[in-house]
PDB file of C-alpha atoms and ligand atoms in Angstrom:
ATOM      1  CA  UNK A   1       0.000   0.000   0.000  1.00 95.00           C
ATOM      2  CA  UNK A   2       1.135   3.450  -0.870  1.00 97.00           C
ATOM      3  CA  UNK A   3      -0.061   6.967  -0.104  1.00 98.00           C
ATOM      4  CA  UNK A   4       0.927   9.607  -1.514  1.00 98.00           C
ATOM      5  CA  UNK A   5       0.349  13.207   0.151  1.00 98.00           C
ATOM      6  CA  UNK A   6       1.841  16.409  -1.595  1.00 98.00           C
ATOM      7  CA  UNK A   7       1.351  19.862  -0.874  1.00 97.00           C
ATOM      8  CA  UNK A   8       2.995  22.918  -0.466  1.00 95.00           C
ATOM      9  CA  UNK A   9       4.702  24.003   3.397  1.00 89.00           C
ATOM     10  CA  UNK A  10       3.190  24.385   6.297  1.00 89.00           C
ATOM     11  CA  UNK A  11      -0.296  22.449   4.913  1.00 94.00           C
ATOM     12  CA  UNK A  12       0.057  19.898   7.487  1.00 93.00           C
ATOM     13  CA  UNK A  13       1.132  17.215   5.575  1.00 95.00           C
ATOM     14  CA  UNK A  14       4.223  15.608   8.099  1.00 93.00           C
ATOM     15  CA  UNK A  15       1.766  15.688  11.120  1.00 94.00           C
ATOM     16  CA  UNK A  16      -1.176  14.342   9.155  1.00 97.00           C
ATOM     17  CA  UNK A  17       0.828  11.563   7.519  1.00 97.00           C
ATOM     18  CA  UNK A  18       2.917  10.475  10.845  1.00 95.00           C
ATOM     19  CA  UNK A  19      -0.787  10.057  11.711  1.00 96.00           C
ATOM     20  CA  UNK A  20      -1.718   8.220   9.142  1.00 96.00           C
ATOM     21  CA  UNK A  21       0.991   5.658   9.215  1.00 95.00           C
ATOM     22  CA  UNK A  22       0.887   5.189  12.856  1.00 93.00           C
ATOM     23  CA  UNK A  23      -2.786   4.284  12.616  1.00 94.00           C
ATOM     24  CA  UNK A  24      -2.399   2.154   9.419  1.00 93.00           C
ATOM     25  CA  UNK A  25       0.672   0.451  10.765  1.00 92.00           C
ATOM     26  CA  UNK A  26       2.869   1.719   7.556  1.00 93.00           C
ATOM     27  CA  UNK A  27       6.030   3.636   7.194  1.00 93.00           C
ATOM     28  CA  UNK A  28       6.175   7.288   7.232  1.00 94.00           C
ATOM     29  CA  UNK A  29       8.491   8.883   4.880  1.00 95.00           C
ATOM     30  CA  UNK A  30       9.117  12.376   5.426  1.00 95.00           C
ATOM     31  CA  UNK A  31      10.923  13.672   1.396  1.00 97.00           C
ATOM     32  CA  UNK A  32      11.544  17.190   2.672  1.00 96.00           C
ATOM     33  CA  UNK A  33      13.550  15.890   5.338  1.00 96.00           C
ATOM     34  CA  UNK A  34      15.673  14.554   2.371  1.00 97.00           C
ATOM     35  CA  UNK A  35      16.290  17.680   0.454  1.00 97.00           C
ATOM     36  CA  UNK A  36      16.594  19.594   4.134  1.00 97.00           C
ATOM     37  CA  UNK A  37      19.480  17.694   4.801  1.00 98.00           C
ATOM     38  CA  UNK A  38      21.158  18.152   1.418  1.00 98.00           C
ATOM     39  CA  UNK A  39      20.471  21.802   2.043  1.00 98.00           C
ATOM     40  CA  UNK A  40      22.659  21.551   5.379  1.00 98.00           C
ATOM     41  CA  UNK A  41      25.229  20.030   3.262  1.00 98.00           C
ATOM     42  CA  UNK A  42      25.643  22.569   0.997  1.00 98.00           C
ATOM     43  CA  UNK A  43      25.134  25.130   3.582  1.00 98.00           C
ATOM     44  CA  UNK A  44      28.293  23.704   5.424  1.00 98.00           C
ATOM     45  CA  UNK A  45      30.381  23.272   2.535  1.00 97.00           C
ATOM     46  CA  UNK A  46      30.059  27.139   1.988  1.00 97.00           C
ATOM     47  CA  UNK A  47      27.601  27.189  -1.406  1.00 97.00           C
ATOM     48  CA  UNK A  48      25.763  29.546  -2.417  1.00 94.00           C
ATOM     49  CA  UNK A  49      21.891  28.310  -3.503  1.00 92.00           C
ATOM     50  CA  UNK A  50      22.873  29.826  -8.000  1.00 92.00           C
ATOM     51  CA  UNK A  51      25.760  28.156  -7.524  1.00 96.00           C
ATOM     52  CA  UNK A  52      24.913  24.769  -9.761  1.00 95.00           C
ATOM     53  CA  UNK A  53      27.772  23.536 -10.523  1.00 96.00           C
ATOM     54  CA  UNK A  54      28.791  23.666  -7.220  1.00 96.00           C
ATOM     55  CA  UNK A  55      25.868  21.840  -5.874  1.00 97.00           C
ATOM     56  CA  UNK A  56      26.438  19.075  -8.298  1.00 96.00           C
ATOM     57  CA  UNK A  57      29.572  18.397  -7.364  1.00 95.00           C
ATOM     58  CA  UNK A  58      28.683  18.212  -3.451  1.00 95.00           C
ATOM     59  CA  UNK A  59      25.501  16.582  -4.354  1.00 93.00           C
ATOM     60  CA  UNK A  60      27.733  13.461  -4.792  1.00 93.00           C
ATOM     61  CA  UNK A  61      29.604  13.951  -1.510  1.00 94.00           C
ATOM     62  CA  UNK A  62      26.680  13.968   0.588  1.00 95.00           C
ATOM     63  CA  UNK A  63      25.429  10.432   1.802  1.00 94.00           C
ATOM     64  CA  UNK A  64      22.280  10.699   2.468  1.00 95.00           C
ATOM     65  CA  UNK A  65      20.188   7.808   4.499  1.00 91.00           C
ATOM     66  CA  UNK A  66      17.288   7.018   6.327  1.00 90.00           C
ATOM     67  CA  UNK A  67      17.157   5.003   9.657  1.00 92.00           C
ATOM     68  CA  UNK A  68      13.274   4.053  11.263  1.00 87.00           C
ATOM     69  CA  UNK A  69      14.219   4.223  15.270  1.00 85.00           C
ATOM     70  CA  UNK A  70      11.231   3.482  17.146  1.00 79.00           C
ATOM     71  CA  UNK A  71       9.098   4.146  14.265  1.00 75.00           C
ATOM     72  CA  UNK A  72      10.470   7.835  13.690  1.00 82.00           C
ATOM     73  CA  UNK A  73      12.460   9.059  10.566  1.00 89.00           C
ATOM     74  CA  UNK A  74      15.798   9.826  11.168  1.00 95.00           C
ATOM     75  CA  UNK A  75      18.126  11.380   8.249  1.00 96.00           C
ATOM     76  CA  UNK A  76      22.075  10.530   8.468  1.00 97.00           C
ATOM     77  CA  UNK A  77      23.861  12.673   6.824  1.00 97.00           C
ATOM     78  CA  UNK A  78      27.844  11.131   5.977  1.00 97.00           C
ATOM     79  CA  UNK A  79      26.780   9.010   9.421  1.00 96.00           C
ATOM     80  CA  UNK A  80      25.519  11.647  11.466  1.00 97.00           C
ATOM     81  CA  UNK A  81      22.245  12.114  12.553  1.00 97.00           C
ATOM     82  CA  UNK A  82      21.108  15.742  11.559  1.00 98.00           C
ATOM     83  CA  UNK A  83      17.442  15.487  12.541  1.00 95.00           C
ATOM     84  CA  UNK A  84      17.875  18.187  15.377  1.00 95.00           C
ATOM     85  CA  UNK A  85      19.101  20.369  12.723  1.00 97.00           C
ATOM     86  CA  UNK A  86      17.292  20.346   9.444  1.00 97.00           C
ATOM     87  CA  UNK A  87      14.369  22.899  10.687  1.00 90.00           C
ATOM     88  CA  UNK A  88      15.947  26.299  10.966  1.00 88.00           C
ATOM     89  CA  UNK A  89      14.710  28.864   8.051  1.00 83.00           C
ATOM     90  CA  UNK A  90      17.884  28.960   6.748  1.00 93.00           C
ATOM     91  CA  UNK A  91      17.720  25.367   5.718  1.00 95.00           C
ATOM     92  CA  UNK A  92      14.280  25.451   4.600  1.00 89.00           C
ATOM     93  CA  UNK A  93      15.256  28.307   1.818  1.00 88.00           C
ATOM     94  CA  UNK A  94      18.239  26.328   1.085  1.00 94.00           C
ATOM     95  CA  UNK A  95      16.400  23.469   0.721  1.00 95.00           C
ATOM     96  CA  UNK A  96      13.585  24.744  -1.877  1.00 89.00           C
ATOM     97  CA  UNK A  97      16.561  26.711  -3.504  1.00 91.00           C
ATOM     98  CA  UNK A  98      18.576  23.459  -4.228  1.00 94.00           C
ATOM     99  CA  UNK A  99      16.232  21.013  -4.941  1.00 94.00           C
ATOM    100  CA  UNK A 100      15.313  22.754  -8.135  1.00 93.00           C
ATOM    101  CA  UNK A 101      18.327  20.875  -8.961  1.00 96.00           C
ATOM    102  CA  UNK A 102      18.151  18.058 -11.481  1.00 95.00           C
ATOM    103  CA  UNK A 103      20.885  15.941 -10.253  1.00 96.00           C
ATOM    104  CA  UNK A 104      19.712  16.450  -6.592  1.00 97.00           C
ATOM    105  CA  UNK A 105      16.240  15.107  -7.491  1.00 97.00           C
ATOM    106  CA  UNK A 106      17.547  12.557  -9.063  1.00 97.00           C
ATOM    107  CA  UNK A 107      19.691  11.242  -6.143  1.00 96.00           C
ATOM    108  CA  UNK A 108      16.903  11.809  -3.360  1.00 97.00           C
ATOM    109  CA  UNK A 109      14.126  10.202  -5.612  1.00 98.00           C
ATOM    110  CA  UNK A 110      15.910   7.212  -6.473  1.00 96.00           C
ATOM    111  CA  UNK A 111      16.276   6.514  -2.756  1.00 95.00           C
ATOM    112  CA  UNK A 112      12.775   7.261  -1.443  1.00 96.00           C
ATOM    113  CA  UNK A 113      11.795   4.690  -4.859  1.00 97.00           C
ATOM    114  CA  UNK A 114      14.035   2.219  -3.103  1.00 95.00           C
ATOM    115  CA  UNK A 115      12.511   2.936   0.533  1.00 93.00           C
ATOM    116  CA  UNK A 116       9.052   2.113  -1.382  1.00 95.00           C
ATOM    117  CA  UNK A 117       9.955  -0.551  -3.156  1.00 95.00           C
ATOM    118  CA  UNK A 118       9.110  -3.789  -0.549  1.00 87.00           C
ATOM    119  CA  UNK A 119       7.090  -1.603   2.638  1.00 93.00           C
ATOM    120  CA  UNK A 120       4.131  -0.101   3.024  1.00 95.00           C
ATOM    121  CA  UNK A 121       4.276   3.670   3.491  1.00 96.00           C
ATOM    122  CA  UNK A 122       2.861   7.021   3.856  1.00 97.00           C
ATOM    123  CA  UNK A 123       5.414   9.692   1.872  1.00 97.00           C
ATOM    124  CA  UNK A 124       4.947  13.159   2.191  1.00 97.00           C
ATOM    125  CA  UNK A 125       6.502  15.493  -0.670  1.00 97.00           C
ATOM    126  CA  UNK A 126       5.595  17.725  -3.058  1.00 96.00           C
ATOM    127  CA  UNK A 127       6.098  15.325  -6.312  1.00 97.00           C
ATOM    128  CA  UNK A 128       5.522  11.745  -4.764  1.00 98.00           C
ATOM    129  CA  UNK A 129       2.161  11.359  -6.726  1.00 98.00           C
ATOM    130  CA  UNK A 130       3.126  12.842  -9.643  1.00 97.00           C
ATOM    131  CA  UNK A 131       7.018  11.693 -10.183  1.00 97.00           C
ATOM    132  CA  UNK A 132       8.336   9.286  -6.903  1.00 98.00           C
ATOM    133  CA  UNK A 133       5.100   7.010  -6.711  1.00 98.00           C
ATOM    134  CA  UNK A 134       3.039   7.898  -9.935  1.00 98.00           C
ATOM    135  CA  UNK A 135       1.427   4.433  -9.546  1.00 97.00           C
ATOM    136  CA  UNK A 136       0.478   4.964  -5.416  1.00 98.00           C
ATOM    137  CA  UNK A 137      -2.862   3.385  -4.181  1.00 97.00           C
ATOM    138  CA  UNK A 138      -4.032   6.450  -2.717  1.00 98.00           C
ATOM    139  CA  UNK A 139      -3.038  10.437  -3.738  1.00 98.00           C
ATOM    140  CA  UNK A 140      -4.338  13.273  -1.513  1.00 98.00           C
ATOM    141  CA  UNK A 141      -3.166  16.959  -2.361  1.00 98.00           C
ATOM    142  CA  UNK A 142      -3.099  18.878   1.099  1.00 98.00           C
ATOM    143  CA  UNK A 143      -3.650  22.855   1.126  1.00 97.00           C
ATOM    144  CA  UNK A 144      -4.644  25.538   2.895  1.00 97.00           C
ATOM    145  CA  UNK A 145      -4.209  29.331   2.434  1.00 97.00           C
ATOM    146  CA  UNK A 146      -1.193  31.365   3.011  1.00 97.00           C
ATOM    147  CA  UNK A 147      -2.487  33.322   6.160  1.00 97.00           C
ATOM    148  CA  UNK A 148      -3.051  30.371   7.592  1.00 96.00           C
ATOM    149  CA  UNK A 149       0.117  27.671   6.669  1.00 96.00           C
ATOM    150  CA  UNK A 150       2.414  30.967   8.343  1.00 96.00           C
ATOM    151  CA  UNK A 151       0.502  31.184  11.540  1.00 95.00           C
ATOM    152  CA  UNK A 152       1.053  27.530  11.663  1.00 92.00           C
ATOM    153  CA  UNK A 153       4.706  27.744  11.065  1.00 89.00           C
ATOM    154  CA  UNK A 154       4.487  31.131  13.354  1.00 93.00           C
ATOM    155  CA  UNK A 155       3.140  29.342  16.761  1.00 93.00           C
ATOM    156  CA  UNK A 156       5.422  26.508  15.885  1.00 88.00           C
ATOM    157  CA  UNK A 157       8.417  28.507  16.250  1.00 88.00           C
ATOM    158  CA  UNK A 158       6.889  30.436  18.944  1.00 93.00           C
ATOM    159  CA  UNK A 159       6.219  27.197  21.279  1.00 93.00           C
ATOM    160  CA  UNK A 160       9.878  26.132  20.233  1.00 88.00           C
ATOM    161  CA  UNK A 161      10.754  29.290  22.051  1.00 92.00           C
ATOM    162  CA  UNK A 162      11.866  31.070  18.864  1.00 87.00           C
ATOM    163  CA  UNK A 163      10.687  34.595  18.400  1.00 88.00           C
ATOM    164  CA  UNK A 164       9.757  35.470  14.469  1.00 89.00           C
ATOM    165  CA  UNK A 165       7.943  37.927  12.249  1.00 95.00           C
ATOM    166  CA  UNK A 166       4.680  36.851  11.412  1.00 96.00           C
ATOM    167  CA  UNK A 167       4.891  39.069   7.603  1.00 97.00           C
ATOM    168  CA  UNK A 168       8.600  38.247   7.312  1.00 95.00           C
ATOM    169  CA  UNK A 169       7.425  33.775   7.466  1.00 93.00           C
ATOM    170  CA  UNK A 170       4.372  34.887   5.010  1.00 96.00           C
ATOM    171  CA  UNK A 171       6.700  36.277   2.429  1.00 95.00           C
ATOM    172  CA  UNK A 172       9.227  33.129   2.525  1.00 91.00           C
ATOM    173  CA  UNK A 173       6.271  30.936   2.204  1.00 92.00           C
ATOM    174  CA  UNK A 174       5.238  32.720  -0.849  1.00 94.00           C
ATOM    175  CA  UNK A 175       8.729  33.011  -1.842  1.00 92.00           C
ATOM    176  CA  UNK A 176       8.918  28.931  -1.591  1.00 88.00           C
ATOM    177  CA  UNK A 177       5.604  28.122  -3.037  1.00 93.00           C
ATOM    178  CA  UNK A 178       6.656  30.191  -6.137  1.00 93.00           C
ATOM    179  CA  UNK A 179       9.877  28.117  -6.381  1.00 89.00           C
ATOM    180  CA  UNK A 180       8.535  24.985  -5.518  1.00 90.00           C
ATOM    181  CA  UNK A 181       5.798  25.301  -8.236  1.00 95.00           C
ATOM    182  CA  UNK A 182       7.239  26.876 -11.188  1.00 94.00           C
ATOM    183  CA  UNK A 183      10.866  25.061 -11.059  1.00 91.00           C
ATOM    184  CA  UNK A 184      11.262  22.724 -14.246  1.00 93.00           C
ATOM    185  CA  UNK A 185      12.079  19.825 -12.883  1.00 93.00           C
ATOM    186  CA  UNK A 186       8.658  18.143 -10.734  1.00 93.00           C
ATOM    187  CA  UNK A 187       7.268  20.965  -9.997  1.00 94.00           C
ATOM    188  CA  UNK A 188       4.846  20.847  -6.776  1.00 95.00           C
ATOM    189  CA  UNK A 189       1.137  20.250  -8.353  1.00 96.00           C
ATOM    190  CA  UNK A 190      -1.655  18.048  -7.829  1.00 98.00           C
ATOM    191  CA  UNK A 191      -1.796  15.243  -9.591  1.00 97.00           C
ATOM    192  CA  UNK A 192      -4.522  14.461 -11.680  1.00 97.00           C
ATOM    193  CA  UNK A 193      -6.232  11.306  -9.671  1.00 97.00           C
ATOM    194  CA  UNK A 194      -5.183  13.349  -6.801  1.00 98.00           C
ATOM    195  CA  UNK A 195      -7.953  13.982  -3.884  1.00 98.00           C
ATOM    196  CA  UNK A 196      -7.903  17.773  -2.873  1.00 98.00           C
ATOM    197  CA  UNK A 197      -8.189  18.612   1.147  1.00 98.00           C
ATOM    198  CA  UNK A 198      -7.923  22.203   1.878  1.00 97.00           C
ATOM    199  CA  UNK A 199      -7.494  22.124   5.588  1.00 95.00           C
ATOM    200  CA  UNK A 200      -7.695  25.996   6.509  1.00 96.00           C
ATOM    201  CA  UNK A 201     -10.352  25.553   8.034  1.00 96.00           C
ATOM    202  CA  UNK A 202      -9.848  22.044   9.333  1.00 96.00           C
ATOM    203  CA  UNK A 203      -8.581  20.712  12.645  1.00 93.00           C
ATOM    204  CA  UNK A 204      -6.026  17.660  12.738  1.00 94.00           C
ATOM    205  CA  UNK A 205      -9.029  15.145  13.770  1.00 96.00           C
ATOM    206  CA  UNK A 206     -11.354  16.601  10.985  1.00 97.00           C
ATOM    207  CA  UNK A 207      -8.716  15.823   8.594  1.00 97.00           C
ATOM    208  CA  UNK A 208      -7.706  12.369   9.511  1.00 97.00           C
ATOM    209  CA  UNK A 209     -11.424  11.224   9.567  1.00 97.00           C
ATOM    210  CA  UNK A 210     -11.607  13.234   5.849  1.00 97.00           C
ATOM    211  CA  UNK A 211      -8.366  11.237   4.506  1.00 97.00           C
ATOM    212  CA  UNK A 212      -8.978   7.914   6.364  1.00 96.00           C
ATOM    213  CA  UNK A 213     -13.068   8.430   4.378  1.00 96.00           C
ATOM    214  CA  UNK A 214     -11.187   8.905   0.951  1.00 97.00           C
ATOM    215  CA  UNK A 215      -8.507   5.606   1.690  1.00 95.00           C
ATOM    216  CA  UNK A 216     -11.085   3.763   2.765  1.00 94.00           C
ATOM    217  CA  UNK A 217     -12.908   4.534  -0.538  1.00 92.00           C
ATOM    218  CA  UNK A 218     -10.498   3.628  -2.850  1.00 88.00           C
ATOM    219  CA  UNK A 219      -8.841   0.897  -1.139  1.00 83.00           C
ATOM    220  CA  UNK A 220     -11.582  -0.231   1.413  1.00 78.00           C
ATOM    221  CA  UNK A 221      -8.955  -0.378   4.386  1.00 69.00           C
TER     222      UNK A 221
HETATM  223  O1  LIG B   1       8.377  19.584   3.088  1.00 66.87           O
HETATM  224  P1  LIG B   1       9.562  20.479   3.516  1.00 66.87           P
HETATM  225  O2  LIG B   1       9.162  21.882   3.851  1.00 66.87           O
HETATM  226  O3  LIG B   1      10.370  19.839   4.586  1.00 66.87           O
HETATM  227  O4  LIG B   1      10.493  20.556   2.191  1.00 66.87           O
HETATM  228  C1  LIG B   1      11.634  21.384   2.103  1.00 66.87           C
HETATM  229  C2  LIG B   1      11.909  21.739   0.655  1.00 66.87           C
HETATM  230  O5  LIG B   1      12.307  20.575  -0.051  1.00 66.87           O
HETATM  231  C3  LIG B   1      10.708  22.293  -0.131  1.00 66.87           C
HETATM  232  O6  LIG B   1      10.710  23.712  -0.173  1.00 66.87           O
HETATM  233  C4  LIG B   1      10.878  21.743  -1.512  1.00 66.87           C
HETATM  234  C5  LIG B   1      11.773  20.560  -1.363  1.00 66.87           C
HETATM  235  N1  LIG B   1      11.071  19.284  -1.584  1.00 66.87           N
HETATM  236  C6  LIG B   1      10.971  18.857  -2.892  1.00 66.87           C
HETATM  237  O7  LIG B   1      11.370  19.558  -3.812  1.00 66.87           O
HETATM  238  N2  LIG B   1      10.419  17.642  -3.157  1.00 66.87           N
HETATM  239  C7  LIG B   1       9.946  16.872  -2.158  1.00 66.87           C
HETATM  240  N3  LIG B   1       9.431  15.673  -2.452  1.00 66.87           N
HETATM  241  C8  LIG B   1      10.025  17.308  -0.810  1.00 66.87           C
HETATM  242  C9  LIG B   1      10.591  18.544  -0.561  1.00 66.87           C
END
């Protein structure tokens, strides 16, 4: 089994789909994680985000894996463990900056493929139905409005004791939404047997009981 969930930031889409898989028993793959750590690669190594050739070449320098430890994700970055660091803003621009990059896509699809191949999982991206899974059981497209995907990311930071500009995490969002869905290579869109959810106005429950409706539909778990 194999659902897909794509959508642009701060939709919900990691807290619905740890969720999901915890109540379905499947594993959750987390994509952005992926191309968050790649971003802290480059990040160390001094590149800038235009600079491709440079990300190319570091691209193949960076091992990238993923390790399940008591049913969480963790990313290993050249054998260290980089979850505690992969959430800053910084990263996050880096992140939709780079992975506009063909040869990083390539490297980071190929492995979440592999992590597909022989388990049942949730994956949460922003081309998993339309590029890394195009055959998945079940595709849901998760939005909601600007306004209210940057208060989300907003009381986040606030409760991680993190002060921030509510405008300032609008504008980035934009910023990334605009990168992440005109870039050439997969760019973030809803597939066409993709189910829309706009969850603006939706708490978590309403939207598990909404996704679990539309699985339950088409696969009749
Ligand atoms: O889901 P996230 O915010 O952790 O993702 C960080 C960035 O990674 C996002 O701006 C775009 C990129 N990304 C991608 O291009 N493809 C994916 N499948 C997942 C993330």
């Amino acid at each position: 089994m194999k659902i897909a969930i794509d959508g642009p930031a701060g939709a919900g889409k990691s807290t619905i789909a740890k969720r999901l898989a915890a109540e379905y028993g499947y594993i959750y793959v987390d994509t952005g994680a992926m191309y968050r750590a790649m971003a802290l690669y480059l990040i160390r190594c001094g590149i800038s985000a235009d600079d491709k050739p440079g990300i190319e070449k570091a691209c193949e320098d960076a091992d990238i894996s993923i390790k399940f430890i008591d049913g969480e994700q963790k990313v290993i970055l050249n054998g260290e463990d980089v979850n505690g660091l992969i959430r800053t803003q910084e990263v996050s621009n880096m992140a939709s900056a780079s992975s506009v990059n063909g040869k990083v896509r390539e490297k980071l699809v190929s492995l979440q493929q592999k992590l597909a191949s022989d388990t049942d999982v949730v994956m949460d991206g922003r081309d998993i139905g339309t590029k890394v899974l195009p055959d998945a059981d079940v595709k849901i497209y998760l939005t909601a409005s600007t306004a209210v995907r940057a208060k989300r990311r907003y009381d986040e930071l606030k409760q991680k004791g993190e002060t921030s500009d509510l405008a300032v995490i609008e504008r980035e969002i934009e910023e990334r939404d605009h990168r992440d869905m005109t870039r050439e290579i997969s760019p973030l869109k809803q597939a066409d047997d993709a189910v829309l959810v706009d969850t603006s106005d939706l708490g978590i429950e309403e939207v598990i009981k909404e996704i679990s409706k539309i699985i339950s539909g088409k696969t009749g778990a």
